[in-house]
Amino acid sequence: MRQAGRYLPGYRELRRAHSILEIIRNPQLAAKVASEPVLRFGFDGAIVFSDIILPLTTMGVNLELEEGVGPVIHEPLRTPDSVGHIFPGRVEDLTFIYRQIELLRETLPKVPVIGFAGAPFTLASYLIEGRYSREFEQTKSFMYRNTEAWGSLMNNLTETVIAYLKAQVRHGVEVLQLFDSWVGALSPNDFREYVKPYVQQILAEIVGVPRIYFGTSIAGLLQELSDLEFDVLGIDWRVNIGVAWREVGKKSVQGNLDPSTLLGGQVVALKEAKSILNEVSNRPGHVFNLGHGVLPQTDPAVVKAVVDFVHTHTER
Ligand code: CP3
């Protein structure tokens, strides 16, 4: 996650001249940014350079991506009426994303291109809070008090996400990841009642490519998640990967190195990487990954050391 980001000098240089949205809307630049870390470090997948909020721009939402903050929505949805202005997005307008995917397939013929979308709860939380929130009190209060409007918002988001993911598959992505980054804020009961049906609908509609469902702080949701139709569950470091694997049963797990261990230097990062590999002991389907985004302060040499270590210590 954020394998193409601010820890890379080339990316920082580019960001001096262009905003993140400018890069995303320019397929040549975006494909260059997305392929650079793959060529430099030998990652096994290239992730489309974009952001989860992009489809919201086709749903009548005004937003910005602020450095160090993330997505910011200027007029958050705080009333049932305001949800009435949100409609299913015209994802066919995101032609620059589809062009980027084609360019990535041409540039990196041997590496799978990973497409993605934000999941409805995580997208709704940005729409309602206006920006990342620690407790998500506005989102939860909206969800409890305006059940009907919540359902309509979640339906519109679900429809948009499905169309967007399908379009990415049509243009060549070979894996899809659904980012429900903030879903861990929910209790198992609330997840089941207010969110799970929409996630399941999205997963069920995607055919032909492996589906990864990702969330942070989801240790308490594992049981509830285990019957969703994903192929791989992406987890962060707050849960032991062996425990998560037992809980999701027949499916596989992706993760879960704490990105902060890379700030501790090579010895610390490799020790933790080794402990993850021991825990999964080469179970087929394990996707080694960080538990969340690469931090901007990360030394690229440590990233390289981790990639090489994982490649030499796993059967592929
Ligand atoms: O290399 C990649 O991973 C691909 C590109 C990618 C970005 N965002 C680019 C980006 C992906 C897959 C995302 C997904 C995304 N965006 C998620 C889901 C994954 C996760 O991290 O949980 C979420 C929650 C967002 C929303 C968002 N956008 C956040 C929280 C931030 C970070 C704020 C910050 O500045 O630290 C962003 C901005 C963002 N999106 C950056 C990048 C490379 C940092 C950017 C910059 O200013 O250039």
mmCIF file of C-alpha atoms and ligand atoms in Angstrom:
data_model
loop_
_atom_site.group_PDB
_atom_site.id
_atom_site.type_symbol
_atom_site.label_atom_id
_atom_site.label_comp_id
_atom_site.label_asym_id
_atom_site.label_seq_id
_atom_site.Cartn_x
_atom_site.Cartn_y
_atom_site.Cartn_z
ATOM 1 C CA MET A 1 0.000 0.000 0.000
ATOM 2 C CA ARG A 2 1.223 3.372 -1.104
ATOM 3 C CA GLN A 3 4.149 1.534 -2.647
ATOM 4 C CA ALA A 4 4.264 4.504 -5.024
ATOM 5 C CA GLY A 5 4.422 7.367 -2.566
ATOM 6 C CA ARG A 6 6.319 9.994 -0.708
ATOM 7 C CA TYR A 7 9.154 7.723 0.507
ATOM 8 C CA LEU A 8 10.419 7.711 -3.109
ATOM 9 C CA PRO A 9 12.559 10.722 -4.161
ATOM 10 C CA GLY A 10 11.232 10.576 -7.747
ATOM 11 C CA TYR A 11 7.629 10.789 -6.506
ATOM 12 C CA ARG A 12 8.405 13.683 -4.148
ATOM 13 C CA GLU A 13 10.054 15.534 -7.035
ATOM 14 C CA LEU A 14 6.994 15.008 -9.258
ATOM 15 C CA ARG A 15 4.702 16.200 -6.463
ATOM 16 C CA ARG A 16 6.528 19.551 -6.394
ATOM 17 C CA ALA A 17 5.143 20.226 -9.884
ATOM 18 C CA HIS A 18 1.800 18.367 -9.758
ATOM 19 C CA SER A 19 -0.989 17.758 -7.280
ATOM 20 C CA ILE A 20 -1.908 14.147 -6.583
ATOM 21 C CA LEU A 21 -5.160 14.510 -8.562
ATOM 22 C CA GLU A 22 -3.220 15.931 -11.530
ATOM 23 C CA ILE A 23 -0.976 12.867 -11.546
ATOM 24 C CA ILE A 24 -3.981 10.522 -11.299
ATOM 25 C CA ARG A 25 -5.724 12.267 -14.215
ATOM 26 C CA ASN A 26 -2.632 11.948 -16.447
ATOM 27 C CA PRO A 27 -2.363 8.263 -17.515
ATOM 28 C CA GLN A 28 1.279 8.526 -18.671
ATOM 29 C CA LEU A 29 2.450 10.137 -15.436
ATOM 30 C CA ALA A 30 0.324 7.830 -13.278
ATOM 31 C CA ALA A 31 1.585 4.690 -15.046
ATOM 32 C CA LYS A 32 5.157 5.896 -14.587
ATOM 33 C CA VAL A 33 4.575 6.488 -10.862
ATOM 34 C CA ALA A 34 2.904 3.085 -10.444
ATOM 35 C CA SER A 35 5.587 1.146 -12.314
ATOM 36 C CA GLU A 36 8.625 2.828 -10.780
ATOM 37 C CA PRO A 37 8.568 0.949 -7.425
ATOM 38 C CA VAL A 38 7.907 -2.354 -9.209
ATOM 39 C CA LEU A 39 10.973 -1.878 -11.420
ATOM 40 C CA ARG A 40 13.078 -0.591 -8.530
ATOM 41 C CA PHE A 41 12.211 -3.130 -5.811
ATOM 42 C CA GLY A 42 10.847 -6.131 -7.708
ATOM 43 C CA PHE A 43 7.371 -6.084 -6.121
ATOM 44 C CA ASP A 44 5.137 -8.891 -7.396
ATOM 45 C CA GLY A 45 2.215 -6.612 -8.197
ATOM 46 C CA ALA A 46 1.663 -3.113 -9.583
ATOM 47 C CA ILE A 47 -1.202 -1.189 -8.003
ATOM 48 C CA VAL A 48 -3.057 1.374 -10.090
ATOM 49 C CA PHE A 49 -2.054 4.872 -9.025
ATOM 50 C CA SER A 50 -5.235 6.518 -7.829
ATOM 51 C CA ASP A 51 -7.148 7.080 -4.615
ATOM 52 C CA ILE A 52 -10.290 5.576 -3.141
ATOM 53 C CA ILE A 53 -12.152 8.897 -3.356
ATOM 54 C CA LEU A 54 -11.871 9.174 -7.128
ATOM 55 C CA PRO A 55 -15.261 7.596 -8.019
ATOM 56 C CA LEU A 56 -16.917 10.076 -5.622
ATOM 57 C CA THR A 57 -16.011 12.834 -8.094
ATOM 58 C CA THR A 58 -18.490 11.212 -10.510
ATOM 59 C CA MET A 59 -21.260 11.232 -7.859
ATOM 60 C CA GLY A 60 -21.688 14.993 -7.532
ATOM 61 C CA VAL A 61 -19.191 15.398 -4.654
ATOM 62 C CA ASN A 62 -16.616 18.209 -4.371
ATOM 63 C CA LEU A 63 -13.418 17.079 -2.721
ATOM 64 C CA GLU A 64 -9.685 17.596 -2.370
ATOM 65 C CA LEU A 65 -6.723 15.482 -1.344
ATOM 66 C CA GLU A 66 -4.738 17.406 1.247
ATOM 67 C CA GLU A 67 -1.165 16.464 1.960
ATOM 68 C CA GLY A 68 -0.784 14.830 5.354
ATOM 69 C CA VAL A 69 -4.580 14.740 5.798
ATOM 70 C CA GLY A 70 -6.043 12.718 2.939
ATOM 71 C CA PRO A 71 -9.456 13.256 1.360
ATOM 72 C CA VAL A 72 -11.385 16.362 2.427
ATOM 73 C CA ILE A 73 -15.054 16.840 1.471
ATOM 74 C CA HIS A 74 -16.132 20.471 1.674
ATOM 75 C CA GLU A 75 -19.834 19.905 2.269
ATOM 76 C CA PRO A 76 -20.157 16.748 4.370
ATOM 77 C CA LEU A 77 -23.499 14.942 4.270
ATOM 78 C CA ARG A 78 -25.067 15.487 7.673
ATOM 79 C CA THR A 79 -28.819 15.253 6.900
ATOM 80 C CA PRO A 80 -31.013 12.686 5.136
ATOM 81 C CA ASP A 81 -31.885 15.377 2.558
ATOM 82 C CA SER A 82 -28.245 15.913 1.600
ATOM 83 C CA VAL A 83 -28.010 12.233 0.619
ATOM 84 C CA GLY A 84 -30.737 12.919 -1.950
ATOM 85 C CA HIS A 85 -28.149 14.841 -4.005
ATOM 86 C CA ILE A 86 -25.855 11.825 -4.240
ATOM 87 C CA PHE A 87 -26.473 9.609 -7.247
ATOM 88 C CA PRO A 88 -24.727 6.500 -8.659
ATOM 89 C CA GLY A 89 -21.504 7.673 -10.275
ATOM 90 C CA ARG A 90 -20.740 7.866 -13.980
ATOM 91 C CA VAL A 91 -17.608 5.757 -13.659
ATOM 92 C CA GLU A 92 -17.276 5.511 -17.442
ATOM 93 C CA ASP A 93 -16.015 9.111 -17.202
ATOM 94 C CA LEU A 94 -12.843 7.915 -15.437
ATOM 95 C CA THR A 95 -11.207 7.166 -18.807
ATOM 96 C CA PHE A 96 -7.749 8.186 -17.552
ATOM 97 C CA ILE A 97 -7.795 5.298 -15.047
ATOM 98 C CA TYR A 98 -8.649 2.759 -17.736
ATOM 99 C CA ARG A 99 -5.910 4.153 -19.982
ATOM 100 C CA GLN A 100 -3.424 3.891 -17.089
ATOM 101 C CA ILE A 101 -4.326 0.222 -16.652
ATOM 102 C CA GLU A 102 -3.663 -0.454 -20.355
ATOM 103 C CA LEU A 103 -0.323 1.366 -20.151
ATOM 104 C CA LEU A 104 0.678 -0.633 -17.064
ATOM 105 C CA ARG A 105 -0.134 -3.903 -18.817
ATOM 106 C CA GLU A 106 2.103 -2.835 -21.721
ATOM 107 C CA THR A 107 4.983 -1.623 -19.513
ATOM 108 C CA LEU A 108 4.877 -4.516 -17.032
ATOM 109 C CA PRO A 109 3.717 -7.556 -19.012
ATOM 110 C CA LYS A 110 4.956 -10.023 -16.365
ATOM 111 C CA VAL A 111 3.489 -8.359 -13.282
ATOM 112 C CA PRO A 112 -0.198 -8.482 -12.337
ATOM 113 C CA VAL A 113 -1.908 -5.105 -12.211
ATOM 114 C CA ILE A 114 -4.024 -4.639 -9.076
ATOM 115 C CA GLY A 115 -7.149 -2.524 -9.398
ATOM 116 C CA PHE A 116 -9.079 -1.246 -6.394
ATOM 117 C CA ALA A 117 -11.941 0.708 -4.957
ATOM 118 C CA GLY A 118 -12.907 1.975 -1.535
ATOM 119 C CA ALA A 119 -15.652 -0.041 0.160
ATOM 120 C CA PRO A 120 -19.009 1.634 0.901
ATOM 121 C CA PHE A 121 -18.529 2.140 4.659
ATOM 122 C CA THR A 122 -15.099 3.732 4.281
ATOM 123 C CA LEU A 123 -16.337 5.975 1.447
ATOM 124 C CA ALA A 124 -19.489 6.900 3.408
ATOM 125 C CA SER A 125 -17.322 7.816 6.405
ATOM 126 C CA TYR A 126 -15.447 10.386 4.299
ATOM 127 C CA LEU A 127 -18.717 11.739 2.861
ATOM 128 C CA ILE A 128 -20.327 12.142 6.284
ATOM 129 C CA GLU A 129 -17.348 13.155 8.454
ATOM 130 C CA GLY A 130 -15.732 15.296 5.731
ATOM 131 C CA ARG A 131 -12.306 13.826 6.530
ATOM 132 C CA TYR A 132 -10.670 11.000 8.465
ATOM 133 C CA SER A 133 -12.095 10.706 11.939
ATOM 134 C CA ARG A 134 -10.901 8.752 14.961
ATOM 135 C CA GLU A 135 -14.261 7.761 16.384
ATOM 136 C CA PHE A 136 -16.596 8.145 13.378
ATOM 137 C CA GLU A 137 -19.302 9.587 15.590
ATOM 138 C CA GLN A 138 -21.008 11.537 12.767
ATOM 139 C CA THR A 139 -21.075 8.466 10.537
ATOM 140 C CA LYS A 140 -22.451 6.201 13.242
ATOM 141 C CA SER A 141 -24.999 8.707 14.424
ATOM 142 C CA PHE A 142 -26.213 9.170 10.818
ATOM 143 C CA MET A 143 -26.377 5.399 10.334
ATOM 144 C CA TYR A 144 -28.435 4.853 13.539
ATOM 145 C CA ARG A 145 -30.767 7.844 13.148
ATOM 146 C CA ASN A 146 -31.375 7.850 9.376
ATOM 147 C CA THR A 147 -31.510 4.190 8.541
ATOM 148 C CA GLU A 148 -33.378 4.743 5.274
ATOM 149 C CA ALA A 149 -31.052 7.476 3.992
ATOM 150 C CA TRP A 150 -28.069 5.340 5.080
ATOM 151 C CA GLY A 151 -29.430 2.466 2.987
ATOM 152 C CA SER A 152 -29.893 4.717 -0.009
ATOM 153 C CA LEU A 153 -26.356 6.142 0.312
ATOM 154 C CA MET A 154 -24.844 2.661 0.741
ATOM 155 C CA ASN A 155 -26.827 1.395 -2.284
ATOM 156 C CA ASN A 156 -25.572 4.247 -4.457
ATOM 157 C CA LEU A 157 -21.997 3.677 -3.325
ATOM 158 C CA THR A 158 -22.301 -0.077 -3.862
ATOM 159 C CA GLU A 159 -23.651 0.376 -7.377
ATOM 160 C CA THR A 160 -20.843 2.816 -8.214
ATOM 161 C CA VAL A 161 -18.115 0.571 -6.780
ATOM 162 C CA ILE A 162 -19.394 -2.488 -8.671
ATOM 163 C CA ALA A 163 -19.477 -0.612 -11.997
ATOM 164 C CA TYR A 164 -16.017 0.847 -11.353
ATOM 165 C CA LEU A 165 -14.424 -2.501 -10.429
ATOM 166 C CA LYS A 166 -15.997 -4.226 -13.423
ATOM 167 C CA ALA A 167 -14.694 -1.489 -15.737
ATOM 168 C CA GLN A 168 -11.185 -1.975 -14.324
ATOM 169 C CA VAL A 169 -11.394 -5.716 -15.033
ATOM 170 C CA ARG A 170 -12.567 -5.029 -18.596
ATOM 171 C CA HIS A 171 -9.501 -2.830 -19.115
ATOM 172 C CA GLY A 172 -7.055 -5.428 -17.827
ATOM 173 C CA VAL A 173 -6.606 -5.541 -14.044
ATOM 174 C CA GLU A 174 -5.883 -9.076 -12.850
ATOM 175 C CA VAL A 175 -6.579 -8.701 -9.122
ATOM 176 C CA LEU A 176 -8.990 -6.452 -7.225
ATOM 177 C CA GLN A 177 -8.641 -5.044 -3.748
ATOM 178 C CA LEU A 178 -11.585 -3.566 -1.875
ATOM 179 C CA PHE A 179 -10.309 -1.112 0.749
ATOM 180 C CA ASP A 180 -12.506 -0.930 3.835
ATOM 181 C CA SER A 181 -9.749 0.796 5.753
ATOM 182 C CA TRP A 182 -11.912 2.158 8.615
ATOM 183 C CA VAL A 183 -14.438 -0.691 9.018
ATOM 184 C CA GLY A 184 -12.659 -1.794 12.222
ATOM 185 C CA ALA A 185 -14.429 1.107 13.974
ATOM 186 C CA LEU A 186 -17.661 -0.936 13.940
ATOM 187 C CA SER A 187 -18.933 -3.505 16.423
ATOM 188 C CA PRO A 188 -19.610 -6.964 14.951
ATOM 189 C CA ASN A 189 -23.368 -6.372 15.273
ATOM 190 C CA ASP A 190 -23.274 -2.996 13.511
ATOM 191 C CA PHE A 191 -21.051 -4.414 10.798
ATOM 192 C CA ARG A 192 -23.541 -7.213 10.188
ATOM 193 C CA GLU A 193 -26.560 -4.950 10.169
ATOM 194 C CA TYR A 194 -25.372 -1.794 8.394
ATOM 195 C CA VAL A 195 -22.422 -2.760 6.198
ATOM 196 C CA LYS A 196 -21.947 -6.453 5.507
ATOM 197 C CA PRO A 197 -24.729 -6.928 2.905
ATOM 198 C CA TYR A 198 -23.208 -4.220 0.686
ATOM 199 C CA VAL A 199 -19.685 -5.672 0.914
ATOM 200 C CA GLN A 200 -21.062 -9.108 0.095
ATOM 201 C CA GLN A 201 -22.999 -7.721 -2.891
ATOM 202 C CA ILE A 202 -19.817 -6.207 -4.322
ATOM 203 C CA LEU A 203 -17.756 -9.370 -3.796
ATOM 204 C CA ALA A 204 -20.470 -11.542 -5.344
ATOM 205 C CA GLU A 205 -20.633 -9.369 -8.477
ATOM 206 C CA ILE A 206 -16.913 -9.608 -9.226
ATOM 207 C CA VAL A 207 -16.067 -12.638 -11.295
ATOM 208 C CA GLY A 208 -12.921 -13.795 -13.016
ATOM 209 C CA VAL A 209 -10.262 -12.181 -10.800
ATOM 210 C CA PRO A 210 -9.150 -12.807 -7.206
ATOM 211 C CA ARG A 211 -10.835 -10.482 -4.709
ATOM 212 C CA ILE A 212 -8.965 -9.056 -1.716
ATOM 213 C CA TYR A 213 -10.958 -7.432 1.096
ATOM 214 C CA PHE A 214 -8.883 -5.225 3.389
ATOM 215 C CA GLY A 215 -9.520 -3.469 6.681
ATOM 216 C CA THR A 216 -7.474 -2.202 9.614
ATOM 217 C CA SER A 217 -8.193 -3.044 13.274
ATOM 218 C CA ILE A 218 -10.469 -5.923 12.270
ATOM 219 C CA ALA A 219 -9.419 -8.489 14.896
ATOM 220 C CA GLY A 220 -12.875 -8.232 16.483
ATOM 221 C CA LEU A 221 -14.651 -8.707 13.153
ATOM 222 C CA LEU A 222 -12.854 -11.827 11.908
ATOM 223 C CA GLN A 223 -15.681 -14.221 12.700
ATOM 224 C CA GLU A 224 -18.228 -11.947 11.053
ATOM 225 C CA LEU A 225 -15.996 -11.547 7.989
ATOM 226 C CA SER A 226 -15.220 -15.209 7.502
ATOM 227 C CA ASP A 227 -18.280 -16.044 5.379
ATOM 228 C CA LEU A 228 -17.870 -13.110 2.969
ATOM 229 C CA GLU A 229 -17.045 -14.078 -0.592
ATOM 230 C CA PHE A 230 -13.501 -12.693 -0.784
ATOM 231 C CA ASP A 231 -10.568 -14.855 -1.863
ATOM 232 C CA VAL A 232 -8.019 -13.113 0.356
ATOM 233 C CA LEU A 233 -8.435 -11.097 3.556
ATOM 234 C CA GLY A 234 -5.982 -8.195 3.962
ATOM 235 C CA ILE A 235 -5.134 -7.525 7.614
ATOM 236 C CA ASP A 236 -2.950 -5.132 9.561
ATOM 237 C CA TRP A 237 -0.396 -5.947 12.289
ATOM 238 C CA ARG A 238 -2.832 -5.564 15.198
ATOM 239 C CA VAL A 239 -3.808 -9.219 14.780
ATOM 240 C CA ASN A 240 -1.569 -12.279 14.681
ATOM 241 C CA ILE A 241 -1.614 -13.580 11.116
ATOM 242 C CA GLY A 242 -1.852 -17.234 12.185
ATOM 243 C CA VAL A 243 -4.895 -16.460 14.334
ATOM 244 C CA ALA A 244 -6.550 -14.515 11.488
ATOM 245 C CA TRP A 245 -5.886 -17.382 9.103
ATOM 246 C CA ARG A 246 -7.507 -19.943 11.382
ATOM 247 C CA GLU A 247 -10.527 -17.677 11.759
ATOM 248 C CA VAL A 248 -11.132 -17.175 8.010
ATOM 249 C CA GLY A 249 -10.695 -20.862 7.333
ATOM 250 C CA LYS A 250 -10.442 -21.947 3.727
ATOM 251 C CA LYS A 251 -9.480 -18.566 2.278
ATOM 252 C CA SER A 252 -6.097 -16.867 2.324
ATOM 253 C CA VAL A 253 -4.674 -13.942 4.164
ATOM 254 C CA GLN A 254 -2.586 -10.963 3.058
ATOM 255 C CA GLY A 255 -0.263 -9.037 5.326
ATOM 256 C CA ASN A 256 0.788 -8.009 7.805
ATOM 257 C CA LEU A 257 4.099 -6.293 8.495
ATOM 258 C CA ASP A 258 3.763 -3.114 10.551
ATOM 259 C CA PRO A 259 5.071 -0.315 8.264
ATOM 260 C CA SER A 260 6.678 1.278 11.347
ATOM 261 C CA THR A 261 9.109 -1.654 11.655
ATOM 262 C CA LEU A 262 10.768 -0.349 8.487
ATOM 263 C CA LEU A 263 11.537 2.852 10.392
ATOM 264 C CA GLY A 264 13.371 0.682 12.943
ATOM 265 C CA GLY A 265 15.916 -0.260 10.270
ATOM 266 C CA GLN A 266 16.750 -3.404 8.357
ATOM 267 C CA VAL A 267 17.441 -5.697 11.351
ATOM 268 C CA VAL A 268 14.105 -4.956 13.001
ATOM 269 C CA ALA A 269 12.117 -5.108 9.738
ATOM 270 C CA LEU A 270 13.635 -8.448 8.681
ATOM 271 C CA LYS A 271 13.124 -9.967 12.138
ATOM 272 C CA GLU A 272 9.419 -9.109 11.960
ATOM 273 C CA ALA A 273 9.133 -10.264 8.334
ATOM 274 C CA LYS A 274 10.675 -13.576 9.376
ATOM 275 C CA SER A 275 8.233 -14.010 12.211
ATOM 276 C CA ILE A 276 5.294 -13.515 9.793
ATOM 277 C CA LEU A 277 6.725 -16.093 7.379
ATOM 278 C CA ASN A 278 7.200 -18.539 10.278
ATOM 279 C CA GLU A 279 3.641 -17.967 11.423
ATOM 280 C CA VAL A 280 2.176 -18.764 7.982
ATOM 281 C CA SER A 281 4.886 -21.379 7.224
ATOM 282 C CA ASN A 282 4.468 -21.132 3.468
ATOM 283 C CA ARG A 283 0.711 -21.711 3.454
ATOM 284 C CA PRO A 284 -0.390 -21.554 -0.178
ATOM 285 C CA GLY A 285 -2.017 -18.247 -0.970
ATOM 286 C CA HIS A 286 -0.274 -16.088 1.606
ATOM 287 C CA VAL A 287 0.333 -12.654 0.093
ATOM 288 C CA PHE A 288 3.160 -10.998 1.986
ATOM 289 C CA ASN A 289 2.417 -7.317 2.403
ATOM 290 C CA LEU A 290 2.595 -4.420 4.801
ATOM 291 C CA GLY A 291 -0.397 -4.101 7.106
ATOM 292 C CA HIS A 292 -0.963 -0.528 5.862
ATOM 293 C CA GLY A 293 0.690 2.148 3.700
ATOM 294 C CA VAL A 294 4.447 2.687 3.414
ATOM 295 C CA LEU A 295 5.259 5.674 5.648
ATOM 296 C CA PRO A 296 6.814 8.735 3.969
ATOM 297 C CA GLN A 297 9.925 8.602 6.266
ATOM 298 C CA THR A 298 10.785 5.045 5.127
ATOM 299 C CA ASP A 299 14.298 4.371 3.799
ATOM 300 C CA PRO A 300 13.947 2.792 0.311
ATOM 301 C CA ALA A 301 16.981 0.561 1.088
ATOM 302 C CA VAL A 302 14.994 -1.125 3.875
ATOM 303 C CA VAL A 303 12.070 -1.708 1.490
ATOM 304 C CA LYS A 304 14.467 -3.403 -0.919
ATOM 305 C CA ALA A 305 15.904 -5.561 1.890
ATOM 306 C CA VAL A 306 12.411 -6.737 2.917
ATOM 307 C CA VAL A 307 11.396 -7.601 -0.670
ATOM 308 C CA ASP A 308 14.619 -9.568 -1.229
ATOM 309 C CA PHE A 309 14.262 -11.340 2.112
ATOM 310 C CA VAL A 310 10.695 -12.440 1.357
ATOM 311 C CA HIS A 311 11.650 -13.599 -2.134
ATOM 312 C CA THR A 312 14.524 -15.744 -0.850
ATOM 313 C CA HIS A 313 12.519 -17.247 2.016
ATOM 314 C CA THR A 314 9.305 -18.243 0.240
ATOM 315 C CA GLU A 315 8.277 -20.723 -2.400
ATOM 316 C CA ARG A 316 6.543 -18.971 -5.276
HETATM 317 O O1 CP3 B 1 0.834 2.878 -4.357
HETATM 318 C C1 CP3 B 1 -0.374 2.729 -4.004
HETATM 319 O O2 CP3 B 1 -0.743 2.157 -2.972
HETATM 320 C C2 CP3 B 1 -1.433 3.187 -4.952
HETATM 321 C C3 CP3 B 1 -2.147 4.336 -4.770
HETATM 322 C C4 CP3 B 1 -3.113 4.586 -3.616
HETATM 323 C C5 CP3 B 1 -3.267 5.876 -3.072
HETATM 324 N N1 CP3 B 1 -4.322 5.850 -2.212
HETATM 325 C C6 CP3 B 1 -2.464 7.065 -3.448
HETATM 326 C C7 CP3 B 1 -2.238 8.052 -2.396
HETATM 327 C C8 CP3 B 1 -4.051 3.758 -3.023
HETATM 328 C C9 CP3 B 1 -4.280 2.273 -3.197
HETATM 329 C C10 CP3 B 1 -4.812 4.568 -2.137
HETATM 330 C C11 CP3 B 1 -5.963 4.077 -1.378
HETATM 331 C C12 CP3 B 1 -6.474 4.869 -0.253
HETATM 332 N N2 CP3 B 1 -6.604 6.226 -0.149
HETATM 333 C C13 CP3 B 1 -7.014 4.299 0.922
HETATM 334 C C14 CP3 B 1 -7.131 2.824 1.173
HETATM 335 C C15 CP3 B 1 -5.848 2.251 1.647
HETATM 336 C C16 CP3 B 1 -5.432 2.777 2.994
HETATM 337 O O3 CP3 B 1 -4.422 3.463 3.031
HETATM 338 O O4 CP3 B 1 -6.148 2.492 3.969
HETATM 339 C C17 CP3 B 1 -7.425 5.351 1.755
HETATM 340 C C18 CP3 B 1 -8.037 5.232 3.130
HETATM 341 C C19 CP3 B 1 -7.171 6.559 1.056
HETATM 342 C C20 CP3 B 1 -7.436 7.943 1.518
HETATM 343 C C21 CP3 B 1 -6.151 8.668 1.620
HETATM 344 N N3 CP3 B 1 -5.531 9.269 0.547
HETATM 345 C C22 CP3 B 1 -5.307 8.810 2.747
HETATM 346 C C23 CP3 B 1 -5.617 8.309 4.136
HETATM 347 C C24 CP3 B 1 -4.160 9.516 2.332
HETATM 348 C C25 CP3 B 1 -2.918 9.818 3.128
HETATM 349 C C26 CP3 B 1 -2.806 11.178 3.657
HETATM 350 C C27 CP3 B 1 -1.365 11.592 3.679
HETATM 351 O O5 CP3 B 1 -1.027 12.537 2.954
HETATM 352 O O6 CP3 B 1 -0.563 10.956 4.381
HETATM 353 C C28 CP3 B 1 -4.325 9.795 0.954
HETATM 354 C C29 CP3 B 1 -3.376 10.505 0.076
HETATM 355 C C30 CP3 B 1 -2.622 9.586 -0.825
HETATM 356 N N4 CP3 B 1 -3.207 8.705 -1.664
HETATM 357 C C31 CP3 B 1 -1.211 9.528 -0.998
HETATM 358 C C32 CP3 B 1 -0.957 8.575 -2.010
HETATM 359 C C33 CP3 B 1 0.354 8.202 -2.626
HETATM 360 C C34 CP3 B 1 -0.166 10.382 -0.251
HETATM 361 C C35 CP3 B 1 0.089 11.428 -0.990
HETATM 362 C C36 CP3 B 1 0.555 12.602 -1.558
HETATM 363 O O7 CP3 B 1 0.296 13.666 -0.960
HETATM 364 O O8 CP3 B 1 1.179 12.552 -2.627
#
